[in-house]
mmCIF file of C-alpha atoms in Angstrom:
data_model
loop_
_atom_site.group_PDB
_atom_site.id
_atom_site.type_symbol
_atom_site.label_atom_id
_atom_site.label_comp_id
_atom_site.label_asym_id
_atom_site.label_seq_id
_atom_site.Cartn_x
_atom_site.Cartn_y
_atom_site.Cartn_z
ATOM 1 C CA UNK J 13 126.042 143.956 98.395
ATOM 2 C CA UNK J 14 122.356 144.524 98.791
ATOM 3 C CA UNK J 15 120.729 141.662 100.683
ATOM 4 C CA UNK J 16 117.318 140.572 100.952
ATOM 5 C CA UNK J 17 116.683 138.254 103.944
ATOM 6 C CA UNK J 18 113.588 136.241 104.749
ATOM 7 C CA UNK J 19 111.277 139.320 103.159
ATOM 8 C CA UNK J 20 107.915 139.111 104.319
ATOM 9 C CA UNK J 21 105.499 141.963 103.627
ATOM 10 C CA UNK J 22 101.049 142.427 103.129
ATOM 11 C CA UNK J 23 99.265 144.929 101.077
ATOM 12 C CA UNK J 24 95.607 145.668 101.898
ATOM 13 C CA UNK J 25 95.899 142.542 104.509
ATOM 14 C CA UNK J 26 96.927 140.176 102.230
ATOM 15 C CA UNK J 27 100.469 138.473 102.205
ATOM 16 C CA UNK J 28 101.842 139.295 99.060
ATOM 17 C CA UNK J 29 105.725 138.237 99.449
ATOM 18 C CA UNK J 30 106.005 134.857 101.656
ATOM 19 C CA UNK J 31 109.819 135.257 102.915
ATOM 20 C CA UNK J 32 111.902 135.825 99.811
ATOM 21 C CA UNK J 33 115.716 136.190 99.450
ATOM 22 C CA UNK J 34 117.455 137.536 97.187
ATOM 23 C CA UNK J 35 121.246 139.330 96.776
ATOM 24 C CA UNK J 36 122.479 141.749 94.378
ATOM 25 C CA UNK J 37 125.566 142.068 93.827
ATOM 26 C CA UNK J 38 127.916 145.685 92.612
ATOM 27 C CA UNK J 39 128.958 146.011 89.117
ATOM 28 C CA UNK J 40 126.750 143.396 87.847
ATOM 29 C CA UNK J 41 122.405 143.243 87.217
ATOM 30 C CA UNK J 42 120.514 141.298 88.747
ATOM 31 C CA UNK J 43 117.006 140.055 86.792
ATOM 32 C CA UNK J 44 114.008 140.077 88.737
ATOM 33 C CA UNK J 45 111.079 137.892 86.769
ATOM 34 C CA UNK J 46 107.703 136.908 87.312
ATOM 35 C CA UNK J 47 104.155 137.590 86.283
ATOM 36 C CA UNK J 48 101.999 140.229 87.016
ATOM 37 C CA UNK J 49 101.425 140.108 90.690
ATOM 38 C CA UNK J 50 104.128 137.841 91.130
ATOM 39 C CA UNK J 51 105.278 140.115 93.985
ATOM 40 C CA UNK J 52 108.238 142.038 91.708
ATOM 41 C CA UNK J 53 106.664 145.718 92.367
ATOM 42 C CA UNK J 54 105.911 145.311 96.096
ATOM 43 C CA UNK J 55 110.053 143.860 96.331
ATOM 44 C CA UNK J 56 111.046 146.868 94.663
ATOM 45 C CA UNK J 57 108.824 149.281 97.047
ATOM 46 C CA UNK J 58 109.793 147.292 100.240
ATOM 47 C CA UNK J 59 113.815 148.066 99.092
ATOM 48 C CA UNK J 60 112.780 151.869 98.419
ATOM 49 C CA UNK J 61 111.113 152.064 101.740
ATOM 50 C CA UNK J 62 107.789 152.847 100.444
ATOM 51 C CA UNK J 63 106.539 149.985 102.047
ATOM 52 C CA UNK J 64 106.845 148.203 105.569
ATOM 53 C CA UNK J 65 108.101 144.831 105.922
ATOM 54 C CA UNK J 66 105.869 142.288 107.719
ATOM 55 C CA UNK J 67 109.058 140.233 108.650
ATOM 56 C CA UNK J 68 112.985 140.079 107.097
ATOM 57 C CA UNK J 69 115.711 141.932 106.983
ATOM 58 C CA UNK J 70 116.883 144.366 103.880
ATOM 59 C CA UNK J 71 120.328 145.359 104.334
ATOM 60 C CA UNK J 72 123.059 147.586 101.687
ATOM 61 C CA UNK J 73 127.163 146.833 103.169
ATOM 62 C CA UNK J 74 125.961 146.028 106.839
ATOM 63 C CA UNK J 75 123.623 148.610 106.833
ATOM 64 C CA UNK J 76 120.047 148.264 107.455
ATOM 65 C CA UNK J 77 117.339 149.547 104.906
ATOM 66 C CA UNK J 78 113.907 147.910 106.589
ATOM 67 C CA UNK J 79 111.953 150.630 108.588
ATOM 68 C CA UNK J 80 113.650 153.574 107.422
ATOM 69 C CA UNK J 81 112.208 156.259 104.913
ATOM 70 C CA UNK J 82 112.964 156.257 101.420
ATOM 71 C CA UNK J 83 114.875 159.450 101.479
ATOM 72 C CA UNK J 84 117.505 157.484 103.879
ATOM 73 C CA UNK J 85 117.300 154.669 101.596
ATOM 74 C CA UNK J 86 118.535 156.739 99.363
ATOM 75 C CA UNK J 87 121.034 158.346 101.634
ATOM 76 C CA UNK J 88 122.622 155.400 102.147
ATOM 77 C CA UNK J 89 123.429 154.799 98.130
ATOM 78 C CA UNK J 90 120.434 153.140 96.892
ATOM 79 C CA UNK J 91 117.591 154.666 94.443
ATOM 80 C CA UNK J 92 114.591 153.198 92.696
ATOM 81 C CA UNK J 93 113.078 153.924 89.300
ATOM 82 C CA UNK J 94 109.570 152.755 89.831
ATOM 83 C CA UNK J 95 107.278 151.590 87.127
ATOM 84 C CA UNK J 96 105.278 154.263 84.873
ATOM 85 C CA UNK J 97 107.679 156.770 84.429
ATOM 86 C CA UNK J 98 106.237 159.252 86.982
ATOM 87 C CA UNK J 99 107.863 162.428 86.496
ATOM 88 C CA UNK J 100 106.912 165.810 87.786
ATOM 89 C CA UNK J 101 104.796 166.862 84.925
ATOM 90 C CA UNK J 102 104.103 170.925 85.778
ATOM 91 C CA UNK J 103 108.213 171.200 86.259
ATOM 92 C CA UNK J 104 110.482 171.566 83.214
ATOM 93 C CA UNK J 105 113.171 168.715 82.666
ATOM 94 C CA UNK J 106 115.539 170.857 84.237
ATOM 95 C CA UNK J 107 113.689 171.407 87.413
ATOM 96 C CA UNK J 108 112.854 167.462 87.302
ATOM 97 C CA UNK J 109 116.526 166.489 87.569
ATOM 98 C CA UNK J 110 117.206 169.816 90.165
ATOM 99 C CA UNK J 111 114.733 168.076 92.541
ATOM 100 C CA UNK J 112 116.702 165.192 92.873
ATOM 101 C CA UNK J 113 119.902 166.695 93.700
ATOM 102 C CA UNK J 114 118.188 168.264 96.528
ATOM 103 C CA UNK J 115 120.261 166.357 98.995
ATOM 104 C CA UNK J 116 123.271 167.591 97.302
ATOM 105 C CA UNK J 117 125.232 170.807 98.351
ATOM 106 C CA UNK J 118 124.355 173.697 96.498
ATOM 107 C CA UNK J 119 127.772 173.843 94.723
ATOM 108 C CA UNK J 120 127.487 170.419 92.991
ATOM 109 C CA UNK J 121 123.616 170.595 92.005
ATOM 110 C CA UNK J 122 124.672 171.805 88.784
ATOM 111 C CA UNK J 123 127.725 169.507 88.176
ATOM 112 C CA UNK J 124 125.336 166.308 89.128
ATOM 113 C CA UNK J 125 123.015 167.737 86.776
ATOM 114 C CA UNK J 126 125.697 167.687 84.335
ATOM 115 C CA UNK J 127 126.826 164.449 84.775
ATOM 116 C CA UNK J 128 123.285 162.497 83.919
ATOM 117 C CA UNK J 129 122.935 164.560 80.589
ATOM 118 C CA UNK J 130 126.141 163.293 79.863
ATOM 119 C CA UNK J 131 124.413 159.867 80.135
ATOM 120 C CA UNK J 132 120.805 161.160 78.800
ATOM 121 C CA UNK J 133 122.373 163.585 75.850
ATOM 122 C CA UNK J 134 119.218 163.663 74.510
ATOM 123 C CA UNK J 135 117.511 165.341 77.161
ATOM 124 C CA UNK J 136 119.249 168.649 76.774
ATOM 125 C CA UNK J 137 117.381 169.542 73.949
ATOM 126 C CA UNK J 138 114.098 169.234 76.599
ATOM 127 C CA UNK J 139 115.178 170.988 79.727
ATOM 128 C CA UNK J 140 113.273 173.886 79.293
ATOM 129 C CA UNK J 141 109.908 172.035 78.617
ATOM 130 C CA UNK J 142 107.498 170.727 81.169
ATOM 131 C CA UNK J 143 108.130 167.031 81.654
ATOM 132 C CA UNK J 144 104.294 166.053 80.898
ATOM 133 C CA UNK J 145 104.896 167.258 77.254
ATOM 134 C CA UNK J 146 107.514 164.486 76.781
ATOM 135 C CA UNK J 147 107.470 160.894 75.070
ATOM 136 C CA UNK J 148 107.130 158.008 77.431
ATOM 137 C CA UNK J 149 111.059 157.030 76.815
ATOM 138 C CA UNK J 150 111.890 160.591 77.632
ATOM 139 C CA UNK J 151 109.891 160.817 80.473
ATOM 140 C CA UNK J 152 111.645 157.189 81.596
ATOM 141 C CA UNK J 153 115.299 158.506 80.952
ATOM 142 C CA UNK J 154 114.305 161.417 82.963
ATOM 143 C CA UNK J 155 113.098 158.864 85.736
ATOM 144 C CA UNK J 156 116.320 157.104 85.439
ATOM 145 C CA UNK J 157 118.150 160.847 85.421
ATOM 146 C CA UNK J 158 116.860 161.446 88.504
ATOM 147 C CA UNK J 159 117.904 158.419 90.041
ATOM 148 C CA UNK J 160 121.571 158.172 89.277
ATOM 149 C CA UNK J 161 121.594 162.066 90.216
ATOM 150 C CA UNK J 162 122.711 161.363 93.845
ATOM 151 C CA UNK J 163 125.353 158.741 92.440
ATOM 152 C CA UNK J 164 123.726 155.490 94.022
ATOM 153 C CA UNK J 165 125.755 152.466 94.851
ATOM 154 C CA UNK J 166 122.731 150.161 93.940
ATOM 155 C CA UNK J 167 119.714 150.658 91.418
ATOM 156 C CA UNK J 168 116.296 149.173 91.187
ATOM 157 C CA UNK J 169 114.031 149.808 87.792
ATOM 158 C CA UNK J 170 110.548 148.375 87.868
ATOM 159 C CA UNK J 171 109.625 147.630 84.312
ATOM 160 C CA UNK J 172 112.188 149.228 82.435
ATOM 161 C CA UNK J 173 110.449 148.941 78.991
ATOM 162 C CA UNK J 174 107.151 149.292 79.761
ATOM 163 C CA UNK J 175 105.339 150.570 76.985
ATOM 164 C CA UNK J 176 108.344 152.248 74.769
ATOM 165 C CA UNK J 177 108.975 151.199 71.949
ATOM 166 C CA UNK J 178 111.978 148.490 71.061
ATOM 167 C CA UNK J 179 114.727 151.498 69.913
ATOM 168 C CA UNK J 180 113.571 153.257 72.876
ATOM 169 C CA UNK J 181 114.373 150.158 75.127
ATOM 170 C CA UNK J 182 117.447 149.519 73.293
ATOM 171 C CA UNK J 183 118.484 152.525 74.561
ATOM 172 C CA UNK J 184 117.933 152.572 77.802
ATOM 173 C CA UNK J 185 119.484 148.766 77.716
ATOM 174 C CA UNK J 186 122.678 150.448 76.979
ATOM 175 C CA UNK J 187 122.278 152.573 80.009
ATOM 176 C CA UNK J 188 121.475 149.534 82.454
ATOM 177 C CA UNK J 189 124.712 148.056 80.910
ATOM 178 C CA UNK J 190 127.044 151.231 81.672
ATOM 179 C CA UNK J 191 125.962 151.596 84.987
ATOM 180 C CA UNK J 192 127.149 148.429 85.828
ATOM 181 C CA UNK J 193 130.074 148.666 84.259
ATOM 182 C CA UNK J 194 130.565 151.351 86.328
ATOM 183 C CA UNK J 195 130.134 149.551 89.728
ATOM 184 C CA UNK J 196 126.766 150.155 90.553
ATOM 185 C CA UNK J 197 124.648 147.204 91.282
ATOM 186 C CA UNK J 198 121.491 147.089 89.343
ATOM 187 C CA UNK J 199 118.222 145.389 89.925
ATOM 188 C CA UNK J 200 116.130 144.923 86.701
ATOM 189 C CA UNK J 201 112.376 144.304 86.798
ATOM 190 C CA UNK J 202 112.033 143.684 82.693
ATOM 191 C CA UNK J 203 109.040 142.359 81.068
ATOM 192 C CA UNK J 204 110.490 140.949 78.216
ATOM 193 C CA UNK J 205 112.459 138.136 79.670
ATOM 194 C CA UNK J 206 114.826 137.685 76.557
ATOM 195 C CA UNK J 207 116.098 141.110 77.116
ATOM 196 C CA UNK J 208 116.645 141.019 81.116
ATOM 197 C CA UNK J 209 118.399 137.522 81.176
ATOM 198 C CA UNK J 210 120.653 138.696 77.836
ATOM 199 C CA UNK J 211 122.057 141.916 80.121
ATOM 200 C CA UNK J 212 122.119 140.033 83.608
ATOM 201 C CA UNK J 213 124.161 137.830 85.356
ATOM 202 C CA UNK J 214 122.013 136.217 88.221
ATOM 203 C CA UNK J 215 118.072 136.171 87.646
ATOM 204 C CA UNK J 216 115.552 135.210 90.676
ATOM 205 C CA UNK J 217 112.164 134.108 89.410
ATOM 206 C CA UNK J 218 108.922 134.703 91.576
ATOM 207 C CA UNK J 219 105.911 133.416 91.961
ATOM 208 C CA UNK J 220 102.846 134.336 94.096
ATOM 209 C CA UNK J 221 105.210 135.826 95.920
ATOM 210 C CA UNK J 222 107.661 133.052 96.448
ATOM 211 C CA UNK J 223 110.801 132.359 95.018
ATOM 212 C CA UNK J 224 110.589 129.438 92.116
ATOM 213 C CA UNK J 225 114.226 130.056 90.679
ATOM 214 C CA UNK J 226 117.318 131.317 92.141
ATOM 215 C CA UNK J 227 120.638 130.934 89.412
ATOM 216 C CA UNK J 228 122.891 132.331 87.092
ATOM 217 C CA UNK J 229 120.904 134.137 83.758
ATOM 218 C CA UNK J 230 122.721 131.428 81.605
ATOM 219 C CA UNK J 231 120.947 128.824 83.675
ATOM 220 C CA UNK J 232 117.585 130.335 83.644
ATOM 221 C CA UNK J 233 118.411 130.788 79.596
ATOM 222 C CA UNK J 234 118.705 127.091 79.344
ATOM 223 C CA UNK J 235 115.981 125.937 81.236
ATOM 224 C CA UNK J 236 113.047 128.111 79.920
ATOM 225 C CA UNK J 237 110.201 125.315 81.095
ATOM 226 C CA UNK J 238 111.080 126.899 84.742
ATOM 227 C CA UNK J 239 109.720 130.714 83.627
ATOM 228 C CA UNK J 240 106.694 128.952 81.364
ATOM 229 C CA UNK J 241 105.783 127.027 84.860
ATOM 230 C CA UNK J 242 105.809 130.365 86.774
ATOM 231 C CA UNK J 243 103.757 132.657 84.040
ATOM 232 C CA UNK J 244 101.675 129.504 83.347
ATOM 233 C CA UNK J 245 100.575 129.038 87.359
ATOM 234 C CA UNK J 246 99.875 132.828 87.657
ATOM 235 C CA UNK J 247 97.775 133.061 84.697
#
């Protein structure tokens, strides 16, 4: 699975994670909840490799994550979707989802692309237009596109609904829930709590950058005073 160990990291100088664990597991998502600055984005960056670890181990099947670059990261079967559905926005759709088969042989670009529009049908209307001209749930399914492009083994999507609207997330829900049918572990950042614990199986709550709940979803679902605590002390 993909393990967090004793993660430790700073941002500007400032400690912003405090030695956190967490695991998540294939075939199933994992919720990942907290306020704002809680510590969820810089978890998410630190797993990409986009950020350096101050202490703690990150590891995918035995293999070691921490210090390498994110295009190894992803190399070694895990991709991020981070938050604000950043998209290439001078490239066409098409070109969006070529670019992230570019660690792909030639001869499969085109079947890989094939195989997320299966998933995003709705995007093949919009290949020929330049990704800044599309909605913000389009521009997130291409996001997601482009992540599941090189066939990951474990997924991580900061703030999967920001902003979209509640059909929009719906859809995209539906997504989350296929790729773990599928086998791929998922890590879901999710703002709207009711929606992350109703589609996960384990949920880790942080706060200030520590962990203040570490359970099953239905257990977290139960005991709601635990996330009002956490939202409550941040605010």
């Amino acid at each position: 699975m993909l393990s967090v160990n004793d993660l430790r990291l700073q941002r500007g100088g400032k400690a912003v994670l405090h030695g956190i664990d967490l695991q998540v597991p294939p075939g199933e998502v994992t919720a990942l909840l907290g306020a704002n600055g809680a510590g969820k984005s810089s978890t998410v960056m630190a797993i990409g490799g986009a950020l350096p670890l101050t202490g703690g181990r990150i590891e995918v099947e035995g293999h070691a994550l921490h210090g390498q670059r994110p295009e190894r990261v992803r190399a070694l079967g895990v991709a991020v979707v981070p938050e604000g559905h950043r998209v290439l926005g001078d490239l066409s759709v098409l070109d969006n989802l070529r670019a992230a088969a570019t660690a792909l042989p030639a001869a499969r670009v085109t079947e890989a692309v094939e195989q997320v529009l299966a998933v995003f049908p709705e995007l093949r209307v919009k290949l020929a237009l330049p990704a800044r001209s599309l909605s913000g749930g389009q521009k997130q399914m291409v996001c997601i596109a482009q992540a599941l492009i090189g066939k990951p083994r474990y997924l991580a999507i900061d703030e999967l609904s920001l902003g979209l609207a509640p059909t929009v997330v719906k859809r995209l829900v539906e997504v989350v829930q296929q790729v773990a049918r599928e086998g791929v572990g998922v890590l879901l950042i999710e703002q709207f709590t009711t929606v992350a614990l109703a589609v996960s199986s384990r949920a880790y709550v942080l706060e200030r950058g520590r962990m203040a709940f570490a359970g099953s979803s239905e257990e977290l679902r139960s005991r709601p005073e635990i996330l009002h605590s956490s939202y409550l002390a941040a605010a």
